[in-house]
Coordinates of C-alpha atoms and ligand atoms in Angstrom, one line a residue:
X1 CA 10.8 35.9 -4.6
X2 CA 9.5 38.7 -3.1
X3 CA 7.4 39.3 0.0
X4 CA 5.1 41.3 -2.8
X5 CA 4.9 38.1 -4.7
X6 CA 4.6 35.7 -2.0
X7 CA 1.0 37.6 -1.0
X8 CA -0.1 37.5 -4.3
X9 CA 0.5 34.3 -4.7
X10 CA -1.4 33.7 -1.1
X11 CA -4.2 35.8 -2.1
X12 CA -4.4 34.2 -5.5
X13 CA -5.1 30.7 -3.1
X14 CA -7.5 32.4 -0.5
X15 CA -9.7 33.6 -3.3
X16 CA -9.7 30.7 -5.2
X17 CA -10.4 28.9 -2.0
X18 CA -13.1 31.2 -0.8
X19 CA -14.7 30.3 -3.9
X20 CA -14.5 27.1 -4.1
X21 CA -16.4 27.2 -0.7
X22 CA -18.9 29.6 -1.6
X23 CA -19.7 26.7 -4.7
X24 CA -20.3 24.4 -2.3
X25 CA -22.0 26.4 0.5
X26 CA -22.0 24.8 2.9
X27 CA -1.7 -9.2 30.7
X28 CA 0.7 -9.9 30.9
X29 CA 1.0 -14.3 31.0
X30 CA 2.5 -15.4 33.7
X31 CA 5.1 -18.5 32.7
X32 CA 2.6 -21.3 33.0
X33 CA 3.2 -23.3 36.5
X34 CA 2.5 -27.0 36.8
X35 CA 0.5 -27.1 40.5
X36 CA 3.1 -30.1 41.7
X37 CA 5.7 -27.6 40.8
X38 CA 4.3 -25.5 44.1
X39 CA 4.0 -28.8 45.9
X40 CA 6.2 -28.5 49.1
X41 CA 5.3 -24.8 49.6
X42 CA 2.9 -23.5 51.7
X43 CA -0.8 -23.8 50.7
X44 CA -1.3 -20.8 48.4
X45 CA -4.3 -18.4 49.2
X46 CA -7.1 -18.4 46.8
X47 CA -6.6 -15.6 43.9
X48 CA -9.0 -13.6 45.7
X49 CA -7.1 -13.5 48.6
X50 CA -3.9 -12.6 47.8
X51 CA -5.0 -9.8 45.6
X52 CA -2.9 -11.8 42.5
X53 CA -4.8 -12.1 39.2
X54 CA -6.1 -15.5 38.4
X55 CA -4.3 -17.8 35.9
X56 CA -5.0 -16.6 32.5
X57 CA -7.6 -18.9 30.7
X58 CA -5.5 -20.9 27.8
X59 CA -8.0 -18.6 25.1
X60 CA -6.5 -15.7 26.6
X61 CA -2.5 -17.3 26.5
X62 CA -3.8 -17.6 23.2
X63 CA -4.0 -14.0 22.5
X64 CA -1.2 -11.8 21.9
X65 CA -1.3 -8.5 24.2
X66 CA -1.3 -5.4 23.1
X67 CA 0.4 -3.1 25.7
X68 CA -1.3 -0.2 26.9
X69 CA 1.4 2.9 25.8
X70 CA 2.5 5.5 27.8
X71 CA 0.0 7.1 29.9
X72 CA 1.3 10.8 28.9
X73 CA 2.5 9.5 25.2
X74 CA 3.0 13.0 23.8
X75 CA 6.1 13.6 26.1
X76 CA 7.6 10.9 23.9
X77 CA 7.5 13.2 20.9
X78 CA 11.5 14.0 20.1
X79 CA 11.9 17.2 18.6
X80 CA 15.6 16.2 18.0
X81 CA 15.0 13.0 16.7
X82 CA 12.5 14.5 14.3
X83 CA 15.0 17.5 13.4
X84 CA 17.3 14.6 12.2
X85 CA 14.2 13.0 9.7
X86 CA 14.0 16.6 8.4
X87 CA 17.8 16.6 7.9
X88 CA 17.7 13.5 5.8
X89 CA 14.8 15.1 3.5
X90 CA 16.7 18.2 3.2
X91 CA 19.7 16.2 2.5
X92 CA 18.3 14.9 -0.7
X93 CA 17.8 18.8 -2.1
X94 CA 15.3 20.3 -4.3
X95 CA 12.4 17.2 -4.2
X96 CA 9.9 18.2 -6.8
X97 CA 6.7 16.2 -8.5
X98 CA 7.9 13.5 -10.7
X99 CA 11.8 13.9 -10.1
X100 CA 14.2 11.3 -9.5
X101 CA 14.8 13.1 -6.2
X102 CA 11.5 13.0 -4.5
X103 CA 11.6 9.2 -5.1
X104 CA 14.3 9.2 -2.3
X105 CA 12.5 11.3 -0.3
X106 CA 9.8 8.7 -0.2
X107 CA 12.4 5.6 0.0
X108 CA 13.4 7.4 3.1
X109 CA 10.0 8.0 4.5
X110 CA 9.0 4.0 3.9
X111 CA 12.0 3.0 5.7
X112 CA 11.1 5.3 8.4
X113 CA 7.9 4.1 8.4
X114 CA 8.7 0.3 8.3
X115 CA 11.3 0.3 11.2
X116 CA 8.6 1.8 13.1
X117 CA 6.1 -1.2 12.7
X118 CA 4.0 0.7 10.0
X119 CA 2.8 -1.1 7.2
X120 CA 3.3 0.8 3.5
X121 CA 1.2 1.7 0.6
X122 CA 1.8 3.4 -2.1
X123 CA -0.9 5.3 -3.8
X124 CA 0.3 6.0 -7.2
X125 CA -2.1 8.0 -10.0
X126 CA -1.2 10.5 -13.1
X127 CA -2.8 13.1 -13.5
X128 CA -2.7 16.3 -15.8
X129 CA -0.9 19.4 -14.6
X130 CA 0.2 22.5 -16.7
X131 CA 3.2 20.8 -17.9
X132 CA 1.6 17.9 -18.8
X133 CA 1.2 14.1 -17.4
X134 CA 2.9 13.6 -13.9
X135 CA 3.4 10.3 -12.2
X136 CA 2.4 11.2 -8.6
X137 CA 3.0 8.6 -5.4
X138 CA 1.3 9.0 -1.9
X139 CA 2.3 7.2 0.9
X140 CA 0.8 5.7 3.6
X141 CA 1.1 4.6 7.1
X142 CA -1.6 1.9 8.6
X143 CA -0.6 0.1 12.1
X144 CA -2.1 -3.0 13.5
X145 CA -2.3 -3.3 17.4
X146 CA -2.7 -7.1 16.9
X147 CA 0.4 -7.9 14.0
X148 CA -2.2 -8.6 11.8
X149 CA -0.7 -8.3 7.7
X150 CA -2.1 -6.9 6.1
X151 CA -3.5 -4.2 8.2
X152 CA -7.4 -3.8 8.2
X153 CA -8.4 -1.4 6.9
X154 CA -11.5 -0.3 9.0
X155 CA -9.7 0.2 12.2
X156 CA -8.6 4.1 11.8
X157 CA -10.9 7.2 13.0
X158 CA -8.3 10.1 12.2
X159 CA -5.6 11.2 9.6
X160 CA -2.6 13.0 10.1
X161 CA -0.9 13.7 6.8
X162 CA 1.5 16.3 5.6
X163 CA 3.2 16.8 1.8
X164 CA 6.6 15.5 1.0
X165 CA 7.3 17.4 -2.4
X166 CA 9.0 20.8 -2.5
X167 CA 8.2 23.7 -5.1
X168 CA 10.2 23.4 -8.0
X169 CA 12.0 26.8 -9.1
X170 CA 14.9 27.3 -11.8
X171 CA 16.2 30.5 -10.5
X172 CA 17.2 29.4 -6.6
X173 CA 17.8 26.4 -5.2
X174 CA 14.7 25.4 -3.1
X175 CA 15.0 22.4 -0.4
X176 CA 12.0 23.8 1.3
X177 CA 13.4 23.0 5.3
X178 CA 10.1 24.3 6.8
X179 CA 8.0 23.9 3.6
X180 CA 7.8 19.9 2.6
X181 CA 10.7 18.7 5.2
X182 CA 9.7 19.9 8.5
X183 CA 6.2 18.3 8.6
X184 CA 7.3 14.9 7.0
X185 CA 10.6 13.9 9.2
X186 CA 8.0 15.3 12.5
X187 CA 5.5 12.6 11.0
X188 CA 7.9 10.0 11.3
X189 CA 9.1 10.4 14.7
X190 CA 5.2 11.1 15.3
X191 CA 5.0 7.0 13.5
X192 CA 8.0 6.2 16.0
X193 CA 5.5 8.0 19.1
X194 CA 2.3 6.4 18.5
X195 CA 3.7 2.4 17.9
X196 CA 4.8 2.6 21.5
X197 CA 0.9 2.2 21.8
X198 CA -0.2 -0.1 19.1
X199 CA -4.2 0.4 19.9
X200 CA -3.9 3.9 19.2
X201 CA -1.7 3.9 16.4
X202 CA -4.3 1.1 15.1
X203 CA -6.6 4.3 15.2
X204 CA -4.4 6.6 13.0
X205 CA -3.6 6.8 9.0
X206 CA -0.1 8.8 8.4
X207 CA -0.6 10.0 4.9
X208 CA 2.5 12.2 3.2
X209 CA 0.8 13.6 0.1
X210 CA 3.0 13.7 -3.5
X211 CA 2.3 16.9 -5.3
X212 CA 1.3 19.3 -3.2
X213 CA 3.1 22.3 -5.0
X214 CA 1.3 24.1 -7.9
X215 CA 3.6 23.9 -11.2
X216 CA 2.0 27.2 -11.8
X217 CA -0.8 28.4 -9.7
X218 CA -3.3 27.1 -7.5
X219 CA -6.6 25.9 -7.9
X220 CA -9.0 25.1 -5.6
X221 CA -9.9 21.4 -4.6
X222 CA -12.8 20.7 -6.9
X223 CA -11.5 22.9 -9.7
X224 CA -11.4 20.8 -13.2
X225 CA -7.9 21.9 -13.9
X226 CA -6.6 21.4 -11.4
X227 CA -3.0 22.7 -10.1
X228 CA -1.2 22.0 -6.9
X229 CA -3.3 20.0 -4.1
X230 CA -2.8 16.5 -6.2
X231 CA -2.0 14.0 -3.7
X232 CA -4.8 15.4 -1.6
X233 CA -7.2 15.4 -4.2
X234 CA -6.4 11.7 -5.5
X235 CA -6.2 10.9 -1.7
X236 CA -10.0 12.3 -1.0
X237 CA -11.6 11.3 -3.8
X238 CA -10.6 7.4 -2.9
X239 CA -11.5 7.7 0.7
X240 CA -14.9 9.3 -0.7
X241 CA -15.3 6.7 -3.6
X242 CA -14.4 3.7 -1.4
X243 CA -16.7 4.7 1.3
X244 CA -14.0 4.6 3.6
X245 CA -14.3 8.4 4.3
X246 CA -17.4 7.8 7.0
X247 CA -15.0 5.9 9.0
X248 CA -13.0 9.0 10.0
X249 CA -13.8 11.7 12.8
X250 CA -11.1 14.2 12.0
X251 CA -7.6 14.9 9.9
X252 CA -4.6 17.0 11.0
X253 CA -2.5 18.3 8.3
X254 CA 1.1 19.6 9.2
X255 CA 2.7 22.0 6.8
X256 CA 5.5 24.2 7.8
X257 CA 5.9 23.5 11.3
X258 CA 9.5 24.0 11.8
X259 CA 10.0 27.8 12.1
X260 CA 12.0 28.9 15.1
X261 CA 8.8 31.3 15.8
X262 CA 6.6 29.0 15.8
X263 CA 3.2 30.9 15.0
X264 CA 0.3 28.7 13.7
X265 CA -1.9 30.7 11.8
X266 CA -5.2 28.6 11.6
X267 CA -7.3 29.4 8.2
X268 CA -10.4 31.0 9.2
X269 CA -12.8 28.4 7.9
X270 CA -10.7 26.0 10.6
X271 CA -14.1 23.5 11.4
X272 CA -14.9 25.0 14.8
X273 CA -15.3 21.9 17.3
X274 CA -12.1 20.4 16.2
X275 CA -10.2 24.0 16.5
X276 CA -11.7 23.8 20.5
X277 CA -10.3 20.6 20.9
X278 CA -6.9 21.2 19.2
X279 CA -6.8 24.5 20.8
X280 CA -7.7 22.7 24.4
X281 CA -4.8 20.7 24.4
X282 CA -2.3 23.5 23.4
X283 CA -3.7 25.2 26.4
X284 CA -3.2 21.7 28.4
X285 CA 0.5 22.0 27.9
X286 CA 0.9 25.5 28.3
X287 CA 1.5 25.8 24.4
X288 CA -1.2 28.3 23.3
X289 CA 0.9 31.1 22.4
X290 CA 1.9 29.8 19.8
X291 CA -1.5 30.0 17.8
X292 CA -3.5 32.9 16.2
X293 CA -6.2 33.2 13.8
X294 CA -5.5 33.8 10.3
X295 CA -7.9 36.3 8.8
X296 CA -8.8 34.0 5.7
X297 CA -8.8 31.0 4.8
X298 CA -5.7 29.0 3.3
X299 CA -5.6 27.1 0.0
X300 CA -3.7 23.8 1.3
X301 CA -4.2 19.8 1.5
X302 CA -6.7 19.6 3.8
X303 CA -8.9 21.6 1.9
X304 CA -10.0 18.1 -0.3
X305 CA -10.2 16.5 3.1
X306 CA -12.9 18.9 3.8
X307 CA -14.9 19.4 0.9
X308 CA -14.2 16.3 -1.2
X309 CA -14.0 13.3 1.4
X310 CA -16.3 15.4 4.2
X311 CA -13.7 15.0 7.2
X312 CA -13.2 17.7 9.2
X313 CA -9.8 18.6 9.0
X314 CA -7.3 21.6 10.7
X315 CA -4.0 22.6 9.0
X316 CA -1.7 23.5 11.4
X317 CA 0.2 25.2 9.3
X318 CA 3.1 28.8 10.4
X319 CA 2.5 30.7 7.2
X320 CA 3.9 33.7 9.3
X321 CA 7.2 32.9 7.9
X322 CA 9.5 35.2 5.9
X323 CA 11.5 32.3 4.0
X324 CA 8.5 30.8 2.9
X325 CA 9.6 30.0 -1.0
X326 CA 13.1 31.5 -0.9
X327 CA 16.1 30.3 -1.0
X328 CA 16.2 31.1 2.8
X329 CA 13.7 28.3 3.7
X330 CA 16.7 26.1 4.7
X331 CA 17.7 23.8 8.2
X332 CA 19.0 27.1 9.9
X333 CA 15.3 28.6 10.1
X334 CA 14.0 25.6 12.0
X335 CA 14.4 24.7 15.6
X336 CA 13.9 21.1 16.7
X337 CA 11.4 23.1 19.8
X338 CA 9.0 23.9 17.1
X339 CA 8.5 20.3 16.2
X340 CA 8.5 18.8 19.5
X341 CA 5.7 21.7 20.5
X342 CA 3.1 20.7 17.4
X343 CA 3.8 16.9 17.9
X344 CA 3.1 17.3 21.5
X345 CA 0.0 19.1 20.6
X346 CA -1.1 16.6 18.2
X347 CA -0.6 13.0 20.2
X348 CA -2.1 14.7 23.5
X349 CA -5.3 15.5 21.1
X350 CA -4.9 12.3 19.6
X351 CA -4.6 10.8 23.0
X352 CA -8.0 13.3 24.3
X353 CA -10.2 12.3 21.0
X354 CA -9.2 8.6 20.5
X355 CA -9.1 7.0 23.7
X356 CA -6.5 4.3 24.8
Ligands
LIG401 ZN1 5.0 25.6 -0.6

């Protein structure tokens, strides 16, 4: 791969992209105390008085608490424990559409999930592609704050997704570190961040899109052939179709986040009020060097978040990165740093948008 060939490649999806657009214009419970238990003590003072809660009604024993999370939750974000989730998909090697391989890849993203308290569904489809029928899987994350199984379903305002699969090539060995690995393994220690406060996890759907990767070119998300984008697509067109999409205020899609520069170059058609607020909290934790303005747009997944399901949604995305489908796009390029910085980013948003 040359740098040559990687812009042509990029132009080919900002064009197709920029046309797609223009088609479209657009309490904790005390132990419970029997009152001849506190016989032989002095009289207590009312409640009131003493400044100590009163006795939880039995309705509300009844009821299991949700604890309220770290006030400052995005300092929880590990960018060493997520540099080890990366390791594991790198681990596995090249992970393309339909392979044997990318079926571990997700294995290892379900367990990750499901030790985190996440509940797990597969959305699996086939759809056409250029070298004919492909058995696709998404996977998702859904959290309850309550335990409840399964988990509703109406409880989550904003996605935050990222693809799993890697490019397939037949002259180098791709493992795609930064492109596939580095924004699924920071989604799972994000899953591991956000279950230390269940009412906001409740909030969020984790989604790690299956065929991201054109097999030969890409197409734009409402393209009739399409190529590349296909867990996104598949993903959108259910929210839209099950009328789910309204309940959502916002996605964030991650794709190569892991670069040791870490240089987020947002696509031009970024939606503006969600760009302020992501930008907003960059600037909150003193992390807004690290983003610039990418002259045009960028054909990725969250373009059929936008224009298919109608949620407005940002890819943070570092396409200012030399390795980007080479051989060189391996564990050495990324920096644990990197990870920490956009999942920090991302929860403190989270945390700004979604409440407690
Ligand atoms: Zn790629």
């Amino acid at each position: 791969m040359t740098v040559a060939f990687r812009f042509q490649i990029a132009d080919f999806r900002l064009a197709a992209s920029a046309l797609a657009a223009l088609a479209l214009i657009f309490a904790g419970c005390g132990e419970k105390k029997d009152a001849s238990a506190d016989a032989n003590k002095a009289p207590a003072e009312s409640p009131a008085a003493s400044g100590v809660p009163a006795q939880p009604t039995p309705a509300k024993q009844a009821a299991k608490p949700i604890p309220p999370g770290p006030a400052e939750i995005w300092k929880e974000f590990s960018g060493e424990r997520a540099f080890e989730e990366v390791r594991r998909q790198v681990e596995v090697g090249p992970r393309p559409a339909g392979t044997p391989e990318l079926e571990k890849a997700r294995v290892l993203i379900e367990d990750g999930l499901r030790r985190s308290g996440w509940e797990v569904e597969r959305q699996t489809f086939t759809n056409e592609t250029p070298r004919g029928p492909v058995q696709f899987v998404n996977v998702i994350g859904r959290f309850s704050a309550s335990g409840q199984t399964p988990v509703p379903r109406d409880t989550q305002r904003a996605i935050v997704c990222s693809h799993y699969d890697t490019k397939r090539f037949s002259t180098i060995r791709f493992v795609g570190a930064s492109d596939g690995a580095s924004s699924t393994g920071a989604l799972l220690e994000l899953a591991r961040v956000l279950a230390l406060d269940p009412a906001l996890a409740a909030k969020v759907e984790l989604v790690f899109f299956d065929g991201e990767e054109a097999f030969v070119q890409f197409t734009g998300p409402l393209d009739l052939k399409p190529d590349g984008l296909f867990g996104s697509r598949y993903y959108a067109t259910q929210l839209r179709d099950s009328k789910r999409a309204g309940q959502f205020r916002f996605g964030i899609l991650w794709d190569m986040i892991g670069d040791r520069d870490l240089t987020i170059t947002l696509p031009n058609d970024s939606p503006p009020d969600l760009t302020r607020e992501v930008l907003a909290s960059a600037d909150a934790l003193g992390l807004r060097q690290h983003f610039s303005k990418h002259e045009r747009s960028i054909l990725d997944d969250h373009e059929p978040l936008n224009m298919i399901a109608r949620i407005p949604t940002i890819d943070l995305i570092d396409f200012d990165y030399p390795a980007w489908h080479t051989a060189d796009d391996t564990l050495e390029r990324l920096s644990p740093e990197s990870l920490q910085k956009v999942g920090a980013i991302t929860l403190h948003h989270l945390r700004q948008t979604l409440g407690k």
